[in-house]
Amino acid sequence: MSETVFTYAAPALKFGPGASDEISHDLGTFGAKRVLLVTDAGVAATGHPARIADQVRAAGIEVVVYDRARVEPTDGSLAEAVAFGRDAGPFDAVVAVGGGSSIDTAKAVNLLTTNPGELMDYVNAPVGGGRAPTEKLLPLVAVPTTTGTGSESTTVCILDVVDQHVKTGISHVALRPTLAVVDPALAMTQPAMVTAASGMDILSHALESLTARWYADLPAKQAHERVPYCGANPVAEMWAERSLSLLATSFREAVRDGDDAHAREQMSMAATFAGLGFGNAGVHIPHANAYPIAGRVGPFRPEGYPGADASGKGLVPHGMAVAMTVPAAFRFTFEVDPQRHLRAARLLDPTGAHGSDADGPEALPAVVTALMRDVGIPSGLAEIGFADADVEPIVEGTLKQQRLLATSPRETTPEDLAGIVRDSLENW
């Protein structure tokens, strides 16, 4: 039997310039007396976390700050944060101020300070134990300072399992933040490449959720079998399409002029809308590929991101890793629903200046590659240090992301994935 039901959920949302000034009030509505604020060193340097912490303290709420979240978290960095949370607790609520890395770190701390066990017990199978939380988590207020990850809306926490050279995640409805506070003014400090990489994450979220396998084409589930990623559906589709329209008019402008407040606000809204869509519909091939790409990175490290850590390992930002295989992936999925792919291309390129007026499988890849070039994203996997010899290991890592591949609109064999990765060595 085919599915007849789809689900939709989202955190409470507060959006707009100045929204982050009201967090003390929001925490008061949860009855919080003592909170943990999670951020990273780079975001801490902007002063936003300190300002928020001071405002919360002024309201009579004790704040403990953890500012060592790692950009692109690892199993080790999350374990360190969890240990801090356990030692410094108990808390009544958690506040995350930063990009997806800080928000995901806060999710892990929230999970493991309220539930028994260790990190790998909860990581998605087959990488980890796939355990589900049994105890209620604390209220989590997510305050994004980058425009792209959507972590403020989603039920997932992403991490790099270093020994296995793969990125994966923890996925459960309990991880979804209670409240997303999206203040576009906080994104004004993003460097251009952070804006570009994060923006590609928005783009991929919208495109992948829009083209994901339609919910009614999936096998029927019982109530207890339902998962957050339920396939493309009418509600998620609406959010994804609106996100693409916003990106069409703001992405290039936000990268070109970081002081353009209107473009920043439109990007924040695009990120929020995309998160509300993919957090329910799901993502598929580009995100599944992105995790082993990021996990197997060599010395590459883009401008605008922190320097090498003690291990000397490089860094491919998540949105950049996702972007690498977007053109080839949508060339591959085109045949399943040509009209949906062509509509996505025209939403992103309403004037036809970048090839969206074409009618074939190259329309969407052409629009995406034009955008990648304009915002300064590397031309393909080769530019960030990969070669043909890396194709097979990347495919092996991708095949571990079955939670994501399950929502691909087209069944993907290892040979198909190898073709997508190989075609992505050079996108232009």
XYZ file of C-alpha atoms in Angstrom:
428
model
C 0.000 0.000 0.000
C 1.093 3.575 -0.662
C 1.166 6.299 1.964
C -1.890 8.521 2.367
C -0.670 10.702 5.245
C 2.030 13.344 5.538
C 3.121 15.191 8.669
C 4.277 18.728 9.286
C 5.883 20.303 12.347
C 7.915 23.423 13.085
C 9.248 25.343 16.069
C 7.645 28.538 17.277
C 9.194 31.377 15.261
C 10.139 34.958 16.085
C 11.543 36.806 13.053
C 12.840 40.314 12.460
C 15.492 42.880 13.366
C 15.640 43.144 17.147
C 14.092 39.735 17.785
C 17.197 38.640 19.693
C 16.590 41.423 22.250
C 13.522 39.582 23.544
C 15.112 36.263 24.518
C 15.002 37.010 28.241
C 11.234 37.357 27.975
C 10.976 34.161 25.957
C 12.995 32.214 28.533
C 10.752 33.591 31.258
C 7.730 32.031 29.561
C 9.448 28.644 30.002
C 9.978 29.318 33.702
C 13.759 29.169 33.223
C 15.952 30.250 36.132
C 19.284 28.867 34.931
C 20.277 28.430 31.276
C 23.213 27.219 29.210
C 24.208 29.423 26.266
C 26.142 27.565 23.540
C 28.202 29.387 20.915
C 31.604 29.236 19.212
C 34.670 31.441 19.475
C 34.108 33.189 16.147
C 30.522 34.120 16.940
C 31.520 35.078 20.493
C 33.959 37.594 18.991
C 31.033 39.440 17.338
C 29.642 40.295 20.763
C 26.159 38.917 20.060
C 26.311 36.045 22.592
C 27.620 38.355 25.354
C 24.888 40.911 24.654
C 22.194 38.243 24.792
C 23.677 36.718 27.957
C 23.776 40.141 29.648
C 20.154 40.844 28.709
C 19.087 37.469 30.100
C 21.037 38.021 33.332
C 19.421 41.443 33.699
C 16.090 39.640 33.807
C 17.272 37.629 36.824
C 18.128 34.427 34.971
C 21.530 32.809 35.561
C 23.515 32.148 32.369
C 26.426 29.734 31.919
C 28.279 30.217 28.608
C 29.958 27.457 26.593
C 31.887 29.121 23.755
C 33.932 26.194 22.447
C 31.503 24.728 19.914
C 33.501 23.580 16.896
C 32.737 24.817 13.397
C 31.626 21.591 11.661
C 31.266 19.528 14.882
C 32.987 16.187 15.384
C 32.112 13.338 17.694
C 34.971 14.540 19.904
C 33.852 18.182 20.030
C 30.289 17.186 20.850
C 31.471 14.827 23.595
C 33.485 17.698 25.093
C 30.444 19.990 25.043
C 28.257 17.302 26.595
C 30.795 16.757 29.379
C 30.762 20.496 30.106
C 26.964 20.533 30.181
C 26.796 17.584 32.549
C 29.393 19.086 34.885
C 27.893 22.588 34.903
C 24.236 21.544 35.081
C 21.461 21.242 35.869
C 19.779 23.770 33.568
C 16.196 24.755 32.853
C 16.745 25.663 29.187
C 19.406 25.874 26.493
C 20.109 28.833 24.175
C 22.181 28.353 21.006
C 23.673 31.459 19.365
C 25.569 30.853 16.142
C 25.489 28.912 12.903
C 24.340 25.344 12.453
C 27.440 24.113 14.259
C 26.539 25.897 17.500
C 22.881 24.945 17.218
C 23.726 21.292 16.537
C 26.150 21.292 19.470
C 23.373 22.638 21.685
C 21.048 19.888 20.453
C 23.583 17.218 21.424
C 24.131 18.766 24.851
C 20.387 19.031 25.402
C 19.897 15.389 24.439
C 22.682 13.974 26.571
C 22.129 16.073 29.680
C 18.535 14.855 29.842
C 18.905 11.266 28.613
C 21.208 8.395 29.609
C 23.941 6.952 27.411
C 26.676 8.415 25.234
C 26.793 10.238 21.918
C 27.319 7.274 19.587
C 24.349 5.466 21.132
C 22.073 8.028 19.462
C 23.888 8.530 16.128
C 21.932 7.200 13.153
C 22.524 3.554 12.224
C 24.605 2.035 10.710
C 27.261 4.494 11.916
C 25.884 4.581 15.468
C 23.318 2.852 17.631
C 20.240 4.722 16.397
C 18.821 4.963 19.923
C 15.789 7.187 20.551
C 15.555 9.498 23.575
C 13.228 8.362 26.331
C 13.291 11.466 28.555
C 11.925 14.914 27.747
C 14.516 17.452 26.568
C 14.817 21.014 27.884
C 13.369 23.978 25.976
C 15.894 24.992 23.297
C 15.981 28.524 21.877
C 17.943 28.592 18.596
C 19.328 31.958 17.459
C 21.017 31.618 14.037
C 23.769 34.070 13.107
C 24.295 32.593 9.637
C 21.715 32.311 6.880
C 21.528 28.789 5.612
C 21.714 25.733 7.806
C 18.094 25.663 8.889
C 19.165 23.906 12.086
C 16.892 26.244 14.048
C 13.927 24.464 12.427
C 15.044 20.863 12.130
C 15.154 17.633 14.091
C 18.744 16.737 13.177
C 22.189 17.244 14.684
C 25.068 16.747 12.225
C 28.548 15.597 13.197
C 31.780 14.274 11.711
C 32.661 10.809 13.024
C 36.376 11.226 12.619
C 37.556 7.610 12.778
C 35.041 6.551 10.117
C 35.783 9.544 7.826
C 32.083 10.262 7.465
C 29.539 12.835 8.490
C 26.217 11.646 9.773
C 23.706 12.762 12.358
C 21.246 12.202 15.133
C 17.647 12.515 14.010
C 14.619 12.618 16.266
C 11.626 14.927 16.674
C 12.713 15.655 20.251
C 15.754 17.564 18.930
C 13.697 20.222 17.168
C 14.200 23.611 18.884
C 11.293 24.932 20.898
C 11.707 28.449 19.555
C 13.641 29.839 16.572
C 14.646 33.475 16.989
C 15.752 34.774 13.582
C 17.238 38.257 13.800
C 18.649 39.271 10.389
C 20.877 41.898 12.029
C 22.998 39.090 13.493
C 23.962 37.893 10.010
C 25.480 41.240 9.017
C 28.872 40.090 10.361
C 29.113 37.044 8.065
C 32.168 37.056 5.746
C 31.368 36.784 2.038
C 32.395 33.127 1.712
C 30.352 32.161 4.767
C 27.377 33.882 3.142
C 28.059 32.025 -0.117
C 28.460 28.579 1.451
C 25.505 29.039 3.793
C 23.428 30.333 0.905
C 24.177 27.217 -1.112
C 22.826 25.226 1.813
C 19.576 27.204 1.613
C 19.442 26.550 -2.122
C 20.021 22.825 -1.690
C 17.472 22.537 1.106
C 14.833 24.135 -1.077
C 15.693 22.185 -4.229
C 16.026 18.823 -2.509
C 12.805 19.152 -0.494
C 10.931 20.341 -3.584
C 12.137 17.372 -5.667
C 12.145 14.729 -2.916
C 10.104 11.602 -3.413
C 6.418 12.519 -3.137
C 4.987 11.341 0.177
C 2.201 9.337 -1.504
C 4.780 7.361 -3.490
C 6.353 6.016 -0.301
C 5.206 2.795 1.380
C 2.432 3.224 3.938
C 3.551 3.543 7.569
C 1.919 2.863 10.894
C 1.648 5.774 13.326
C 4.658 4.664 15.364
C 6.811 4.343 12.214
C 6.521 7.975 11.115
C 9.779 9.923 10.858
C 10.374 13.686 10.462
C 11.398 13.351 6.794
C 8.131 12.215 5.229
C 8.767 13.130 1.584
C 7.723 16.081 -0.574
C 4.254 17.318 0.283
C 2.017 20.328 -0.427
C 3.000 22.322 2.680
C 6.769 21.812 2.369
C 6.496 22.561 -1.360
C 5.043 25.998 -0.627
C 7.955 26.924 1.671
C 10.581 25.623 -0.778
C 9.208 27.557 -3.740
C 9.026 30.798 -1.786
C 12.609 30.281 -0.607
C 13.825 29.892 -4.197
C 12.075 33.109 -5.222
C 13.785 35.009 -2.401
C 17.185 33.571 -3.321
C 16.733 34.717 -6.912
C 16.658 38.359 -5.825
C 18.947 38.397 -2.775
C 21.710 35.759 -2.891
C 24.133 37.469 -5.254
C 23.455 40.835 -3.605
C 24.130 39.546 -0.064
C 27.489 38.090 -1.119
C 28.487 41.159 -3.116
C 27.534 43.657 -0.387
C 27.428 42.283 3.140
C 26.091 45.616 4.405
C 22.931 45.347 2.274
C 20.404 45.025 5.095
C 17.518 44.227 2.760
C 19.414 41.396 1.056
C 20.458 40.017 4.456
C 16.852 40.055 5.642
C 15.665 38.316 2.475
C 18.380 35.658 2.891
C 17.337 35.109 6.512
C 13.773 34.659 5.376
C 14.830 32.298 2.566
C 16.801 30.217 5.061
C 13.848 30.097 7.452
C 11.388 29.109 4.733
C 13.718 26.432 3.342
C 14.186 25.039 6.845
C 10.438 24.862 7.392
C 10.197 22.896 4.146
C 13.087 20.446 4.254
C 12.686 19.863 7.980
C 9.589 17.891 7.028
C 10.003 16.790 3.398
C 13.653 15.819 3.759
C 16.735 16.159 1.574
C 18.377 13.555 -0.626
C 21.370 12.963 -2.928
C 23.433 16.196 -2.578
C 23.216 16.104 1.214
C 23.974 12.385 1.309
C 27.081 13.044 -0.797
C 28.097 16.060 1.285
C 28.769 14.139 4.467
C 31.584 11.907 3.153
C 32.957 14.845 1.131
C 33.299 16.914 4.291
C 34.470 13.926 6.304
C 37.302 13.080 3.885
C 38.582 16.611 3.264
C 42.325 17.123 2.947
C 44.065 20.437 3.706
C 41.498 22.641 1.904
C 40.117 25.492 3.994
C 38.239 28.449 2.451
C 38.667 32.116 3.245
C 36.510 33.413 6.082
C 36.572 30.226 8.132
C 38.691 29.404 11.211
C 42.272 28.223 10.749
C 43.341 24.609 11.056
C 42.832 22.918 14.422
C 45.463 20.903 16.267
C 44.957 17.942 13.933
C 45.803 20.069 10.893
C 42.699 18.773 9.112
C 41.093 21.066 6.561
C 37.452 22.037 6.309
C 34.799 22.034 3.622
C 31.847 24.049 4.970
C 28.658 22.030 4.891
C 26.897 24.214 2.314
C 29.927 24.094 0.037
C 30.159 20.301 0.363
C 26.481 20.022 -0.561
C 26.867 22.358 -3.536
C 29.576 20.247 -5.155
C 27.164 17.577 -6.451
C 23.986 19.630 -6.880
C 24.283 20.129 -10.675
C 24.991 16.460 -11.405
C 22.387 15.225 -8.920
C 19.574 17.234 -10.503
C 20.675 16.231 -13.977
C 20.242 12.637 -12.729
C 16.804 13.156 -11.100
C 15.327 15.264 -13.931
C 13.587 12.369 -15.675
C 11.418 11.586 -12.641
C 9.551 14.911 -12.746
C 10.789 17.275 -15.485
C 8.205 19.958 -14.775
C 9.161 20.249 -11.122
C 12.840 20.664 -12.050
C 12.028 23.239 -14.735
C 9.817 25.192 -12.334
C 12.652 25.289 -9.798
C 15.003 26.633 -12.483
C 12.563 29.383 -13.442
C 11.966 30.417 -9.830
C 15.724 30.814 -9.396
C 16.192 32.544 -12.732
C 12.922 34.292 -13.624
C 14.457 36.354 -16.446
C 16.047 33.404 -18.231
C 19.463 35.048 -18.049
C 21.182 31.861 -16.868
C 19.512 29.147 -18.931
C 16.211 28.557 -17.185
C 14.372 29.038 -20.457
C 15.685 25.638 -21.605
C 13.339 22.664 -21.521
C 15.701 19.790 -20.798
C 17.784 18.274 -18.018
C 20.453 20.992 -18.304
C 18.138 23.856 -17.291
C 18.452 23.523 -13.515
C 22.162 22.583 -13.507
C 22.880 25.622 -15.708
C 21.099 27.987 -13.327
C 22.828 26.496 -10.280
C 26.331 26.557 -11.785
C 25.859 30.188 -12.840
C 24.925 31.043 -9.269
C 27.867 29.071 -7.846
C 30.293 30.937 -10.100
C 28.821 34.327 -9.252
C 29.099 33.829 -5.475
C 32.589 32.302 -5.588
C 31.918 28.636 -4.818
C 34.708 26.281 -6.059
C 34.113 24.786 -9.502
C 33.953 21.196 -8.310
C 35.469 18.496 -6.151
C 38.826 18.755 -7.918
C 39.259 22.355 -6.790
C 38.835 21.390 -3.142
C 41.350 18.566 -3.367
C 39.546 15.441 -4.604
C 40.430 13.229 -7.545
C 39.029 10.203 -9.379
C 40.594 7.912 -6.763
C 38.300 9.495 -4.147
C 35.077 8.620 -5.975
C 34.700 5.132 -4.527
C 35.320 6.186 -0.877
C 32.829 9.040 -1.245
C 30.221 6.634 -2.614
C 30.852 4.269 0.291
C 30.183 7.140 2.685
C 27.093 8.217 0.787
C 25.604 4.736 1.006
C 25.695 5.045 4.800
C 23.197 7.913 4.535
C 20.169 5.715 3.902
C 17.905 8.055 5.894
C 18.523 10.651 3.171
C 18.668 8.393 0.148
C 15.242 7.008 1.108
C 13.686 10.302 -0.004
C 15.541 10.470 -3.331
C 12.993 10.752 -6.157
C 14.982 8.210 -8.169
C 16.474 5.010 -6.826
C 20.250 5.323 -6.745
C 22.639 2.438 -7.230
C 26.316 2.639 -6.250
C 27.088 3.010 -9.957
C 24.670 5.944 -10.237
C 26.258 7.644 -7.250
C 29.733 7.099 -8.683
C 28.624 8.776 -11.906
C 27.246 11.787 -10.006
C 30.416 12.174 -7.938
C 32.705 11.744 -10.956
C 30.705 14.305 -12.950
C 31.087 16.701 -10.005
C 34.888 16.768 -10.107
C 34.484 19.685 -12.520
C 31.112 21.403 -12.769
C 32.467 23.944 -15.264
